[in-house]
Amino acid sequence: MSSFIPAQPQSAMTTQSPFTADWLARMSADLPRSQQEKLALAVRHVEPLIHGLTTPAGEPLDSHSAAVLEILQNLNADASTRICALLAVLDQKDQVKHEELKKEFGDQVATMVGGARALYHIGALAAKAHDQAATGTDQKEMKRKMLLAMAVDLRIVLVRLASRLQSLRWFVHSKTVCPYDYAKETMELYTPLANRLGIWQLKWEMEDLAFRFLQPDTYKKIAKQLEEKRAEREAFIAHIVERLTQALSEIGVDAQVNGRPKHIYSIYNKMRNKNLRFDQLYDIRALRVIVKDERSCYSTLALIHAMWTPVANEFDDYISRPKPNGYRSLHTVVADDQGRTFEIQIRTEEMHHYAEFGMAAHWHYKESGARGGQTKVSEEEQKIAWMRQLLAWDHEESQAQADHPETTPEHIYVLTPQARVIELPYGATPVDFAYYLHTDLGHRCRGAKVDGQMVPLLTKLKTGQTVEIITTKSGGPSRDWLNPQLGFLASPRSRAKVRAWFNAVELQQRISQGQTMVEKELQRIGRTAVNLEQLAQKLGFARADDLYIAVAKDEFSLRQIENSFKAPVATETEPQTKVFDANRSSVTRTGRSGVLVVGVDSLMTQLARCCRPAPPDGISGYITKGRGVSIHRSDCKSYAGLIAAQPERAIEVDWGDTGEALYPIDLLIIASERPNLLRDISEVFARLRVNVVGVNTQSRRSLTQIVFTIEVQHGDQIQRTISALQEIPGVQAQRC
């Protein structure tokens, strides 16, 4: 099934060891002498311990290990990677311990072997997770990221991929039925990992093999179509390569021309995504030309277009117009005299190297979409860049080239007890984990188990750990969690949830405190039977809670509650300025609002003081208790609050025959303090024959705010008044 997995006894049938002298010579031929000896030592160490054992699928473990090393050797992996692949199959408790490996093979190999074993354990747990538990999160991508982050050395992931490929090969060659879930996991988890690492050989072969088991009928159909013309296609490619190489040589262009056959799964993907038939694919036959410089790219393109007919709309110049991630190359599709199409890519050695090892790596522009390499280089990408350079490393060069870049990861990946993968910021604690799962779970968090062991709540979690939260039935967070010095929370999201909880608690405390103060004041003045909601509305608040909060915060004086029950003060004591006394009747004096309640005759109405409606304002009615219908402007915030609380009290109203009635409205004037300001404003009211019935002035930091209560007949008069006031220098006027 896979290396570094629990092995099982092999059948009684004896098998010849695959670790022959010839095999070892081939596996170490490209390594320095000292590393050859280390690899031979690892073989001698492992061979007797795994002989006769099999993987759970039934593959002999020694054959599996030997084949994995061949895959790694073909990938030019270094000696440490090959030794790790051998030793990781051993059981840590019963067969070999970390200290022994460190003594025999060095700290680097011992660390890699330990990481490989842990990686398998985590991968096995993640494989158990159900995608439906993801709640909108791409769990497959989470698993890939977790496996990459879990690998202290990305060469461990390479070993895992090679092992998976060998297992797939064994299923094919032994004609053993491959479990559907195993093939599906390969396609969803391991081929994207190989793609991300840029290890094309593993990716393409694993895709084809997994596809063979997932959709056997489709695989056989495409394979048959390819096989029918395989010899013809190979002969065609060889002919084109020879002809193009000779033509380039004649014009003095030094180039490498190679055929690039298409893989079955890639063919299937293109047919499915572009809705094409097999015979409509252009790149079943494909070539790549690598030249010395950019000028030679265009010379080669001109030569190709002269030799064969270009296919319309199938040319892309990514040299003059690189992809967003920096990828550069020329892509063209041409047809020969018989109409057979084939694709050709043209690039320099530098462009090819950048496409293979730089940020324009195939995985990046395939998986990142149009944005490509525009994002910053993450810790994961730095690991991958290092890994891919290592695969091309010359073994004779200094070992320093294999040094792993030290970076601080941006995220960690931990597991729930149900094996769901959770992404958290680096440095996250069990409390962060709890708040990520659910806000209420975070509030009630009182303890945590990590990998089955009780840990303090401020423990820094690590990638691959399984976390279980211990809660209480009720309660809330501790204020200590907000102290950055204590380190209970690393996530801004978690801190915001804790702050929101304490803000809600504080708000409720203010409401309770304010309600107690209001009730004591009402008891003092003998008004305990009053409706508190109506009292709040009378005092200009939408709800009683708003009144309580204002009282608790000393933003509203309790004396105003007492004053609200007193008889109106005589007119001569009210602060007002009479500029013009109209002969027309005022609704304030007559009590006739001019408003009709739809469907009801002779129902008492009164204009609300909070918004002071006047014709032709849109108006709405609210049925009060004992005071008839209160008339509000339709956009009044107080009205909206009243209806939200008691929607059944809304009633439809409209303006009736208002005649010559005058309606009081409030105008807010904001102006800088200066001499004669009130005189200039009064002159405007006098000129427009507007009656002023109240003035309220407030000054703050050389800015004056004046609220004038004026009486008007209709909306046009309001607009004329505002326009005239705004003509005064430094004055802004608007309706309250």
XYZ file of C-alpha atoms in Angstrom, residues 354-685:
332
model
C 12.236 29.368 -14.653
C 9.155 27.423 -15.725
C 10.485 24.292 -14.006
C 11.992 25.747 -10.834
C 10.894 29.373 -10.431
C 7.628 30.991 -9.381
C 6.260 30.225 -12.855
C 6.250 26.537 -11.894
C 3.502 24.527 -13.536
C 1.672 23.932 -10.246
C 1.466 27.655 -9.541
C -0.207 28.840 -12.713
C -2.387 25.727 -12.926
C -3.709 26.047 -9.372
C -3.546 29.781 -8.604
C -5.704 30.872 -11.521
C -5.287 34.179 -13.323
C -3.453 35.856 -10.450
C -0.588 33.387 -10.799
C 2.510 34.627 -9.043
C 1.203 38.030 -8.011
C 0.930 37.003 -4.379
C 3.838 37.082 -1.956
C 6.057 34.021 -1.606
C 4.702 31.971 1.271
C 6.653 29.674 3.548
C 5.152 26.701 1.719
C 6.329 28.066 -1.652
C 9.850 28.592 -0.317
C 9.901 24.964 0.813
C 8.731 23.830 -2.605
C 11.315 25.955 -4.445
C 14.044 24.443 -2.254
C 12.701 20.942 -2.864
C 12.668 21.296 -6.623
C 16.188 22.694 -6.730
C 17.280 19.722 -4.636
C 15.925 17.306 -7.248
C 18.244 18.893 -9.827
C 21.205 18.979 -7.426
C 24.537 17.628 -8.600
C 25.642 15.097 -5.990
C 29.304 16.048 -6.404
C 28.651 19.597 -5.219
C 28.803 20.761 -1.658
C 26.284 19.359 0.790
C 25.579 22.986 1.762
C 23.302 23.258 -1.248
C 20.858 20.918 0.468
C 20.477 23.128 3.532
C 16.838 23.627 4.369
C 15.646 27.272 4.450
C 14.597 28.314 7.935
C 11.266 30.097 7.777
C 8.442 30.803 10.155
C 5.205 29.235 8.880
C 2.137 31.409 8.470
C -0.339 28.695 9.452
C -0.596 25.412 11.285
C -2.962 22.550 10.529
C -4.531 20.559 13.351
C -7.207 17.881 13.504
C -10.512 17.595 15.316
C -11.320 14.270 17.024
C -13.366 13.498 13.867
C -10.186 13.994 11.731
C -11.352 17.249 10.164
C -8.404 19.486 9.221
C -8.479 23.008 10.699
C -6.201 25.847 9.523
C -5.079 28.222 12.290
C -2.530 31.059 12.453
C 0.962 30.158 13.618
C 1.158 30.223 17.419
C -2.527 29.329 17.882
C -3.670 27.774 21.166
C -6.510 25.384 22.081
C -8.646 28.457 22.824
C -8.137 29.698 19.238
C -9.083 26.222 18.039
C -12.288 26.260 20.109
C -13.346 29.681 18.815
C -12.668 28.568 15.235
C -15.076 25.657 15.614
C -17.860 27.667 17.298
C -18.098 30.917 19.246
C -20.090 29.326 22.074
C -17.549 26.488 22.284
C -14.814 29.078 22.774
C -16.761 30.901 25.493
C -17.275 27.646 27.430
C -13.751 26.283 26.877
C -12.159 25.236 30.190
C -9.536 22.689 29.166
C -8.015 20.823 26.212
C -6.466 17.514 25.254
C -3.760 17.411 22.597
C -3.090 13.953 21.181
C -4.988 12.535 24.141
C -2.991 14.392 26.836
C -4.306 17.248 29.003
C -2.449 20.510 28.279
C -2.691 24.130 29.539
C -4.937 26.401 27.459
C -1.996 28.605 26.485
C -0.122 25.691 24.845
C 1.096 26.528 21.326
C -0.337 23.974 18.919
C 1.706 22.272 16.186
C 0.759 20.981 12.779
C -0.590 17.446 12.847
C -1.848 17.416 16.426
C -5.357 16.237 17.303
C -7.157 18.660 19.636
C -10.174 17.981 21.838
C -11.886 20.779 23.791
C -13.263 20.295 27.312
C -16.158 22.655 28.111
C -18.496 23.660 30.921
C -22.274 23.797 30.483
C -22.387 27.577 30.883
C -20.127 30.523 31.508
C -17.948 32.832 29.526
C -14.340 33.630 28.680
C -11.720 34.947 31.078
C -10.422 38.518 30.806
C -6.941 37.025 30.985
C -7.486 35.719 27.460
C -7.321 39.306 26.165
C -3.935 39.922 27.802
C -1.355 39.570 24.986
C 1.417 39.020 27.555
C -0.202 35.775 28.741
C -0.518 34.308 25.232
C -3.923 32.646 25.443
C -4.977 33.864 21.973
C -3.011 34.274 18.748
C -5.906 34.842 16.347
C -7.413 38.356 15.911
C -10.685 36.591 15.125
C -10.708 34.902 18.516
C -9.815 38.125 20.356
C -12.676 39.929 18.604
C -15.134 37.262 19.772
C -13.923 37.536 23.373
C -14.168 41.349 23.277
C -17.688 41.102 21.829
C -18.725 38.858 24.724
C -17.455 41.306 27.348
C -19.009 44.262 25.483
C -22.379 42.483 25.555
C -21.984 41.772 29.284
C -21.038 45.394 29.956
C -24.016 46.629 27.935
C -26.392 44.444 29.915
C -24.882 45.716 33.156
C -25.430 49.340 32.060
C -29.036 48.578 31.140
C -29.630 46.992 34.538
C -27.900 49.865 36.338
C -29.803 52.520 34.373
C -33.147 50.771 34.888
C -32.564 50.713 38.653
C -31.753 54.462 38.638
C -34.843 55.330 36.569
C -37.154 53.212 38.745
C -35.752 54.841 41.903
C -36.358 58.287 40.418
C -39.941 57.379 39.487
C -40.476 56.010 42.993
C -39.161 59.274 44.447
C -41.626 61.399 42.465
C -44.525 58.970 42.973
C -44.851 57.800 39.357
C -44.239 54.057 39.723
C -47.250 53.089 37.557
C -45.892 54.769 34.410
C -45.220 52.729 31.247
C -41.431 52.806 30.860
C -41.469 52.297 27.083
C -43.855 55.235 26.630
C -41.765 57.337 29.011
C -38.646 56.610 26.954
C -40.435 57.622 23.747
C -41.693 60.784 25.400
C -38.132 61.659 26.337
C -36.906 61.097 22.762
C -35.639 57.493 22.954
C -36.756 54.659 20.686
C -36.635 52.054 23.456
C -36.510 51.980 27.237
C -33.117 50.246 27.072
C -31.670 53.276 25.247
C -32.902 55.495 28.080
C -31.339 53.201 30.700
C -27.967 53.197 28.915
C -27.952 57.008 28.629
C -28.767 57.361 32.338
C -26.084 54.859 33.382
C -23.469 56.661 31.271
C -24.501 60.086 32.740
C -25.549 61.233 29.289
C -29.118 61.963 30.431
C -30.172 63.747 33.636
C -32.779 62.129 35.876
C -34.149 65.640 36.482
C -35.567 65.582 32.941
C -37.757 62.630 33.942
C -39.294 64.706 36.729
C -39.702 67.696 34.424
C -41.555 65.585 31.853
C -44.451 65.132 34.317
C -44.755 68.851 35.164
C -47.250 71.225 33.545
C -45.916 73.178 30.555
C -44.039 76.292 31.542
C -45.646 79.629 30.706
C -44.949 80.884 27.236
C -43.143 83.998 28.393
C -40.491 81.877 30.163
C -39.740 79.703 27.118
C -36.599 80.647 25.181
C -38.014 81.867 21.877
C -37.603 84.659 19.410
C -40.693 86.031 17.643
C -39.625 87.542 14.361
C -42.954 87.500 12.606
C -46.368 86.725 14.063
C -48.609 85.358 11.359
C -52.365 85.813 11.402
C -52.884 82.212 10.302
C -53.713 79.480 12.816
C -50.991 77.145 14.090
C -51.612 73.416 14.588
C -49.744 73.760 17.877
C -52.433 76.106 19.194
C -55.511 74.656 17.496
C -54.592 70.977 17.897
C -55.881 70.339 14.343
C -53.155 68.418 12.543
C -54.862 68.216 9.168
C -54.103 64.499 9.013
C -56.690 61.907 8.008
C -56.555 58.330 9.294
C -57.439 56.081 6.358
C -60.714 54.195 6.986
C -61.440 55.900 10.334
C -63.433 59.047 11.008
C -62.875 61.554 13.820
C -59.825 59.843 15.310
C -57.612 62.137 17.386
C -54.173 62.747 15.860
C -51.092 64.610 16.999
C -47.833 65.488 15.268
C -44.770 63.782 16.743
C -42.197 66.154 18.217
C -39.279 63.873 17.372
C -39.484 64.539 13.616
C -42.125 67.341 13.283
C -43.823 66.369 9.980
C -45.253 69.009 7.663
C -46.977 68.842 4.243
C -46.079 67.287 1.864
C -43.763 64.971 3.893
C -44.479 61.270 3.632
C -46.139 60.359 6.923
C -47.052 57.244 8.926
C -49.231 56.739 11.964
C -48.624 55.000 15.286
C -51.508 54.179 17.624
C -50.575 55.306 21.136
C -52.239 54.325 24.411
C -54.765 57.032 25.299
C -53.350 59.793 23.071
C -54.798 58.832 19.717
C -52.585 58.468 16.662
C -49.081 59.927 16.679
C -48.042 61.189 13.222
C -44.395 60.698 12.207
C -42.396 61.333 9.062
C -41.980 58.028 7.252
C -38.177 58.233 7.591
C -38.288 58.935 11.337
C -35.868 56.717 13.280
C -38.025 56.790 16.419
C -41.006 55.592 14.395
C -38.939 52.775 12.928
C -37.966 51.664 16.437
C -41.593 51.788 17.640
C -42.896 49.745 14.701
C -40.078 47.234 15.016
C -41.198 46.580 18.600
C -44.974 46.716 17.977
C -45.768 46.445 14.246
C -49.479 45.948 14.927
C -49.748 49.606 16.044
C -48.907 50.975 12.564
C -51.802 52.681 10.762
C -52.080 54.293 7.353
C -52.525 58.085 7.347
C -52.486 60.895 4.800
C -52.648 64.666 4.673
C -56.185 66.008 4.433
C -57.240 69.586 3.729
C -54.552 71.514 5.612
C -55.900 74.904 4.497
C -53.879 77.799 5.901
C -52.559 75.871 8.918
C -48.953 76.373 10.038
C -46.769 73.431 11.046
C -43.774 73.666 13.384
C -40.516 72.200 12.033
C -36.928 72.293 13.316
C -34.046 73.727 11.266
C -30.449 73.032 12.283
C -27.993 75.815 11.477
C -24.249 75.238 11.829
C -21.933 78.261 11.513
C -18.647 79.610 12.801
C -18.996 82.063 15.682
C -18.954 85.658 14.485
C -20.601 88.984 15.381
C -24.123 89.696 14.047
C -24.754 86.027 13.112
C -28.188 85.954 14.766
C -29.054 89.295 13.182
C -28.311 88.002 9.670
C -30.350 84.853 10.274
C -33.265 86.815 11.736
C -33.295 89.103 8.709
C -33.792 86.060 6.464
C -36.760 84.860 8.549
